[in-house]
Tab-separated table of C-alpha atoms in Angstrom:
chain	number	residue	atom	x	y	z
K	1	MET	CA	0.113	-0.364	0.024
K	2	PHE	CA	2.963	2.347	0.998
K	3	THR	CA	4.560	1.469	-2.613
K	4	ARG	CA	1.585	1.702	-4.463
K	5	ARG	CA	0.716	5.438	-2.753
K	6	ILE	CA	4.571	6.514	-3.437
K	7	ILE	CA	4.426	5.915	-7.234
K	8	SER	CA	1.059	7.305	-6.987
K	9	SER	CA	2.766	10.489	-6.348
K	10	LEU	CA	5.468	9.997	-8.139
K	11	VAL	CA	3.046	9.871	-11.673
K	12	SER	CA	1.588	13.075	-10.494
K	13	LYS	CA	4.451	14.905	-10.207
K	14	ASN	CA	6.227	13.890	-13.242
K	15	ALA	CA	2.548	13.904	-15.204
K	16	PRO	CA	2.503	17.115	-18.234
K	17	LYS	CA	0.708	20.167	-16.996
K	18	GLY	CA	-2.604	20.143	-17.959
K	19	ALA	CA	-2.796	16.348	-17.898
K	20	ARG	CA	-5.734	14.954	-16.555
K	21	GLY	CA	-6.463	11.751	-14.828
K	22	PHE	CA	-9.077	9.182	-14.372
K	23	ALA	CA	-12.309	10.714	-12.865
K	24	SER	CA	-13.208	9.403	-9.570
K	25	GLU	CA	-16.853	8.061	-8.948
K	26	LYS	CA	-17.746	11.118	-7.344
K	27	GLU	CA	-17.124	12.935	-9.454
K	28	LEU	CA	-18.659	11.244	-12.909
K	29	ARG	CA	-21.626	11.575	-10.621
K	30	ASP	CA	-21.524	15.272	-10.611
K	31	ARG	CA	-21.152	15.166	-14.020
K	32	LEU	CA	-24.157	12.743	-14.622
K	33	SER	CA	-26.892	15.084	-12.201
K	34	THR	CA	-25.399	18.410	-14.219
K	35	ILE	CA	-26.051	16.225	-17.863
K	36	LYS	CA	-29.282	15.460	-16.096
K	37	ASN	CA	-30.032	18.883	-15.381
K	38	ILE	CA	-29.140	20.420	-18.687
K	39	SER	CA	-31.278	17.502	-20.857
K	40	LYS	CA	-34.589	18.230	-18.700
K	41	VAL	CA	-33.490	22.486	-19.320
K	42	THR	CA	-33.644	21.841	-23.459
K	43	LYS	CA	-36.484	19.276	-23.818
K	44	ALA	CA	-38.383	21.039	-21.974
K	45	MET	CA	-37.344	24.417	-24.466
K	46	ASN	CA	-38.055	22.164	-27.343
K	47	MET	CA	-41.719	21.627	-26.243
K	48	VAL	CA	-42.116	25.246	-26.062
K	49	ALA	CA	-40.402	26.564	-29.197
K	50	ALA	CA	-42.506	23.617	-30.675
K	51	ALA	CA	-45.867	25.363	-29.046
K	52	LYS	CA	-44.532	28.800	-30.672
K	53	LEU	CA	-43.930	27.353	-34.115
K	54	ARG	CA	-47.239	26.544	-34.604
K	55	LYS	CA	-48.703	30.175	-34.112
K	56	HIS	CA	-45.676	31.632	-35.825
K	57	GLN	CA	-46.498	29.329	-38.547
K	58	ASP	CA	-50.555	30.769	-38.978
K	59	ALA	CA	-48.942	33.781	-38.457
K	60	LEU	CA	-46.813	33.796	-41.761
K	61	GLU	CA	-49.393	32.442	-43.602
K	62	VAL	CA	-51.893	35.522	-43.232
K	63	ALA	CA	-48.854	37.483	-43.857
K	64	ASN	CA	-47.615	35.294	-46.878
K	65	ASN	CA	-51.157	36.074	-48.726
K	66	PHE	CA	-51.396	39.732	-47.312
K	67	SER	CA	-47.917	40.441	-49.124
K	68	ALA	CA	-48.230	38.453	-51.778
K	69	GLY	CA	-49.778	40.905	-54.056
K	70	LEU	CA	-46.928	43.521	-53.443
K	71	ASP	CA	-44.227	40.967	-54.910
K	72	GLY	CA	-42.137	42.440	-57.787
K	73	MET	CA	-43.347	46.344	-56.791
K	74	PHE	CA	-39.692	47.261	-55.221
K	75	PHE	CA	-36.996	48.155	-57.201
K	76	GLU	CA	-33.396	49.017	-57.152
K	77	ALA	CA	-32.737	52.962	-57.845
K	78	GLU	CA	-30.032	54.687	-58.831
K	79	SER	CA	-28.904	57.006	-56.280
K	80	ASP	CA	-25.743	58.967	-54.835
K	81	LYS	CA	-26.135	58.149	-51.662
K	82	PRO	CA	-24.674	55.243	-50.199
K	83	ALA	CA	-26.353	51.476	-49.772
K	84	MET	CA	-28.097	50.193	-47.039
K	85	VAL	CA	-27.144	47.288	-45.101
K	86	LEU	CA	-29.837	45.653	-42.799
K	87	PRO	CA	-29.601	41.851	-41.324
K	88	MET	CA	-32.603	40.655	-39.844
K	89	SER	CA	-31.072	38.338	-36.765
K	90	THR	CA	-32.888	37.798	-33.569
K	91	ASP	CA	-32.531	38.957	-29.961
K	92	LYS	CA	-31.699	35.494	-27.967
K	93	GLY	CA	-29.672	32.806	-28.793
K	94	LEU	CA	-29.673	28.858	-28.875
K	95	CYS	CA	-31.638	28.774	-32.350
K	96	GLY	CA	-29.477	26.621	-34.824
K	97	GLY	CA	-27.769	28.868	-37.513
K	98	VAL	CA	-30.115	31.148	-38.391
K	99	ASN	CA	-28.277	34.493	-36.859
K	100	THR	CA	-24.666	32.832	-38.339
K	101	PHE	CA	-26.108	32.503	-41.958
K	102	VAL	CA	-27.830	36.266	-41.746
K	103	ASN	CA	-24.561	37.565	-40.809
K	104	ARG	CA	-22.199	35.546	-43.117
K	105	GLU	CA	-24.072	37.030	-45.999
K	106	ALA	CA	-24.108	40.857	-44.457
K	107	LYS	CA	-20.333	40.397	-44.002
K	108	ASN	CA	-19.922	38.934	-47.978
K	109	THR	CA	-21.918	42.033	-48.877
K	110	MET	CA	-19.911	44.307	-47.289
K	111	VAL	CA	-16.304	42.818	-47.591
K	112	ALA	CA	-17.792	42.869	-51.369
K	113	MET	CA	-18.374	46.959	-51.694
K	114	GLN	CA	-15.225	47.242	-49.670
K	115	ASP	CA	-13.654	45.665	-52.491
K	116	LYS	CA	-15.358	47.831	-55.164
K	117	ASN	CA	-15.116	51.430	-52.945
K	118	GLU	CA	-18.334	51.465	-52.325
K	119	GLU	CA	-19.708	53.384	-49.676
K	120	PHE	CA	-22.426	52.001	-47.648
K	121	THR	CA	-24.068	51.994	-43.775
K	122	LEU	CA	-24.654	49.446	-41.454
K	123	PHE	CA	-28.845	49.072	-39.710
K	124	THR	CA	-28.763	46.052	-38.044
K	125	TYR	CA	-32.702	44.406	-36.844
K	126	GLY	CA	-31.805	41.748	-33.319
K	127	GLN	CA	-28.985	41.837	-30.750
K	128	LYS	CA	-27.135	39.192	-32.589
K	129	SER	CA	-26.307	41.220	-35.284
K	130	LYS	CA	-26.039	44.095	-33.876
K	131	GLY	CA	-23.296	42.070	-31.448
K	132	ASN	CA	-21.459	40.272	-33.884
K	133	LEU	CA	-20.578	42.795	-37.022
K	134	GLY	CA	-20.560	45.922	-34.826
K	135	ARG	CA	-16.849	44.403	-33.666
K	136	VAL	CA	-16.164	44.855	-37.165
K	137	PHE	CA	-18.056	47.426	-38.901
K	138	GLY	CA	-19.326	49.528	-36.074
K	139	LYS	CA	-18.028	52.636	-37.890
K	140	TYR	CA	-20.355	52.078	-40.151
K	141	GLN	CA	-23.475	51.048	-38.127
K	142	THR	CA	-25.684	53.849	-38.116
K	143	GLY	CA	-28.229	52.440	-35.761
K	144	GLY	CA	-30.433	49.018	-35.181
K	145	ILE	CA	-33.541	47.977	-33.230
K	146	VAL	CA	-33.729	45.216	-30.971
K	147	ASP	CA	-36.544	43.578	-29.097
K	148	CYS	CA	-38.769	44.629	-31.383
K	149	THR	CA	-41.734	41.862	-30.706
K	150	GLY	CA	-40.809	39.930	-27.420
K	151	GLY	CA	-40.821	37.043	-29.006
K	152	ASN	CA	-44.441	37.033	-29.878
K	153	PRO	CA	-45.749	37.059	-33.800
K	154	VAL	CA	-45.543	40.493	-35.149
K	155	THR	CA	-48.721	42.721	-35.584
K	156	PHE	CA	-48.829	44.505	-38.646
K	157	SER	CA	-49.073	47.798	-36.472
K	158	GLU	CA	-45.373	46.949	-35.173
K	159	ALA	CA	-44.531	46.373	-38.701
K	160	CYS	CA	-45.328	49.880	-39.550
K	161	GLU	CA	-43.323	51.199	-36.484
K	162	VAL	CA	-40.021	49.241	-38.019
K	163	ALA	CA	-40.880	50.711	-41.747
K	164	ALA	CA	-41.268	54.162	-40.238
K	165	ILE	CA	-37.664	53.816	-38.654
K	166	ILE	CA	-36.208	51.901	-41.666
K	167	ALA	CA	-37.694	54.663	-43.907
K	168	GLU	CA	-36.538	57.426	-41.960
K	169	GLN	CA	-32.599	56.448	-42.458
K	170	ASP	CA	-30.013	58.012	-44.894
K	171	PHE	CA	-29.490	55.512	-47.990
K	172	GLY	CA	-30.131	55.189	-51.652
K	173	ASN	CA	-31.166	51.464	-51.441
K	174	ALA	CA	-31.167	49.064	-48.995
K	175	LYS	CA	-30.286	45.465	-49.015
K	176	ILE	CA	-32.100	43.242	-46.244
K	177	ILE	CA	-31.002	39.895	-45.663
K	178	TYR	CA	-33.339	37.573	-43.638
K	179	ASN	CA	-34.392	34.068	-43.259
K	180	HIS	CA	-37.051	32.880	-45.902
K	181	PHE	CA	-38.651	29.885	-43.961
K	182	VAL	CA	-39.362	27.037	-46.311
K	183	ASN	CA	-40.684	24.172	-43.760
K	184	ILE	CA	-39.909	22.977	-40.345
K	185	ILE	CA	-36.151	21.896	-41.470
K	186	SER	CA	-34.600	24.596	-44.032
K	187	TYR	CA	-35.223	27.569	-44.829
K	188	ASP	CA	-33.225	30.120	-47.545
K	189	THR	CA	-30.956	33.542	-46.399
K	190	THR	CA	-32.544	35.633	-48.768
K	191	THR	CA	-31.117	39.635	-49.769
K	192	ILE	CA	-33.643	42.107	-51.330
K	193	SER	CA	-32.601	45.940	-52.355
K	194	VAL	CA	-35.745	48.152	-51.532
K	195	PRO	CA	-34.989	51.819	-52.330
K	196	SER	CA	-35.240	54.812	-50.309
K	197	ALA	CA	-38.703	57.277	-50.085
K	198	GLU	CA	-36.752	59.286	-52.349
K	199	ALA	CA	-35.681	57.130	-54.562
K	200	PHE	CA	-38.253	55.249	-54.841
K	201	GLU	CA	-40.510	58.089	-55.883
K	202	ALA	CA	-38.084	59.453	-58.439
K	203	GLY	CA	-38.565	55.997	-60.288
K	204	ALA	CA	-42.263	55.263	-59.306
K	205	GLU	CA	-43.082	57.179	-61.972
K	206	LYS	CA	-40.967	54.911	-64.966
K	207	LYS	CA	-42.384	51.805	-63.084
K	208	PHE	CA	-45.897	52.472	-62.666
K	209	GLU	CA	-46.711	54.205	-65.912
K	210	ALA	CA	-49.056	52.035	-66.967
K	211	TYR	CA	-51.203	52.543	-64.250
K	212	GLU	CA	-53.631	55.838	-63.453
K	213	GLU	CA	-53.177	57.113	-60.104
K	214	GLU	CA	-56.314	59.655	-58.573
K	215	GLY	CA	-56.033	61.325	-55.264
K	216	ASP	CA	-53.640	63.744	-54.286
K	217	GLU	CA	-50.522	63.652	-56.693
K	218	GLY	CA	-48.332	65.323	-54.115
K	219	GLY	CA	-48.327	62.725	-51.345
K	220	LEU	CA	-49.576	59.364	-53.561
K	221	MET	CA	-46.416	57.614	-54.379
K	222	LYS	CA	-45.017	58.571	-50.765
K	223	ASN	CA	-48.167	56.822	-49.233
K	224	PHE	CA	-47.940	53.942	-51.265
K	225	TYR	CA	-44.316	53.445	-50.288
K	226	GLU	CA	-45.060	53.500	-46.975
K	227	PHE	CA	-47.154	51.075	-47.334
K	228	MET	CA	-45.826	48.892	-49.300
K	229	LEU	CA	-42.448	49.270	-46.919
K	230	ALA	CA	-44.937	48.165	-43.899
K	231	VAL	CA	-45.879	44.866	-45.946
K	232	LYS	CA	-43.153	43.599	-46.484
K	233	MET	CA	-41.141	44.247	-43.507
K	234	TYR	CA	-44.205	42.786	-42.200
K	235	GLY	CA	-43.440	39.465	-44.466
K	236	ILE	CA	-39.445	39.594	-44.079
K	237	ILE	CA	-40.415	39.704	-40.180
K	238	ASN	CA	-42.604	36.560	-39.834
K	239	ASN	CA	-40.725	34.709	-41.845
K	240	ALA	CA	-37.476	35.376	-39.649
K	241	GLN	CA	-39.374	34.266	-36.180
K	242	THR	CA	-40.693	31.697	-37.659
K	243	CYS	CA	-36.778	30.004	-38.862
K	244	GLU	CA	-36.071	30.846	-35.618
K	245	GLN	CA	-38.393	29.069	-33.442
K	246	SER	CA	-38.193	26.197	-36.171
K	247	SER	CA	-34.351	25.741	-35.807
K	248	ARG	CA	-34.750	26.537	-31.885
K	249	MET	CA	-36.694	23.415	-31.631
K	250	THR	CA	-34.457	21.091	-33.863
K	251	ALA	CA	-30.545	22.442	-32.085
K	252	MET	CA	-32.819	21.705	-29.091
K	253	ASP	CA	-33.956	18.243	-30.111
K	254	ASN	CA	-30.514	17.305	-31.006
K	255	SER	CA	-29.418	18.992	-27.404
K	256	SER	CA	-31.359	16.959	-26.328
K	257	SER	CA	-30.830	13.663	-27.813
K	258	ASN	CA	-26.649	14.254	-27.202
K	259	ALA	CA	-27.618	14.664	-23.548
K	260	ASP	CA	-28.814	11.307	-23.304
K	261	GLU	CA	-26.460	10.186	-25.367
K	262	MET	CA	-23.446	11.503	-22.996
K	263	TYR	CA	-25.898	10.033	-19.913
K	264	GLU	CA	-25.292	6.799	-20.981
K	265	LYS	CA	-21.949	6.898	-21.839
K	266	LEU	CA	-21.401	8.532	-18.185
K	267	LEU	CA	-23.595	6.146	-16.223
K	268	LEU	CA	-21.909	3.104	-17.724
K	269	GLN	CA	-18.214	4.373	-17.123
K	270	ALA	CA	-19.845	5.411	-13.428
K	271	ASN	CA	-21.118	1.879	-13.255
K	272	ARG	CA	-17.724	0.491	-13.631
K	273	VAL	CA	-15.718	2.188	-11.687
K	274	ARG	CA	-18.186	1.456	-8.432
K	275	GLN	CA	-18.113	-2.307	-9.880
K	276	ALA	CA	-14.239	-1.710	-10.001
K	277	LYS	CA	-14.125	-0.031	-6.344
K	278	ILE	CA	-15.936	-2.837	-5.131
K	279	THR	CA	-14.074	-6.212	-6.581
K	280	LYS	CA	-11.190	-4.591	-4.781
K	281	GLU	CA	-12.226	-3.994	-1.522
K	282	LEU	CA	-13.530	-7.933	-2.294
K	283	MET	CA	-10.323	-8.674	-3.037
K	284	GLU	CA	-8.437	-7.019	0.037
K	285	ILE	CA	-11.558	-8.636	2.682
K	286	VAL	CA	-10.466	-11.888	0.730
K	287	GLY	CA	-6.361	-11.343	1.287
K	288	GLY	CA	-6.770	-10.029	5.212
K	289	ALA	CA	-8.797	-13.884	5.643
K	290	SER	CA	-6.819	-15.671	4.249
K	291	ALA	CA	-3.362	-13.815	5.551
K	292	VAL	CA	-5.267	-14.295	9.138
K	293	GLN	CA	-5.666	-17.955	8.158
K	294	ASP	CA	-1.618	-18.795	7.267
K	295	SER	CA	-0.397	-17.095	10.301
């Protein structure tokens, strides 16, 4: 026993810095308890995301039907003002790669503009784009919107407020980057171009020359632009929210499966350590009894 202690001490002293030994039974039990708690949290988040997803899908269907008539109405107008990059991210994490894809596309767009020596500004929607892109492109950032709906499906009045804030920005064309919902397990990262109010009014006469205008000619196109932008943002935000909930549900389901798998492996390892400890104690008892009998 004394020799074993000396060898163990020498091994620990000669071990390289940062080396880890075998986990004890208590350490394994503590890790099992932690993993079990994590699994409970991820399963609860999965159930909450699944319930919210149903509401967001219903709201998205309404928004798509509402905005379908305005598809193709926006156009990229010629303007001397800088373009504005507008990534649509989320305020919370733990939702897979929805924010990663949007931020990556926004970075690629801005890097391409820098390579072409084009002027641009950055206006973010959601905390994740604000924090991620602000570290690299902070000098281009002119503002942002966070915590718009509190996790609930966006209403048209809230979309109107978002559209009004965007319309107030000084830009020529806005490149809006968002996730377009396809189904529960897939979505497409899409970029659309939206002109400013001034650029829209300047090119609207040629764009809509086949239509007859009625009402106040001075404010007709401005009101039409504000309505179209609000409808467009209503559909975009609903798409982004639905993608967030579907991705969170998938991510939490995968996390729960990984936690359960890790729990089974650690439980097997803990049982082996416990069995080895019991076997060792039995061997010492038998050995001690044999020594007493021999004496």
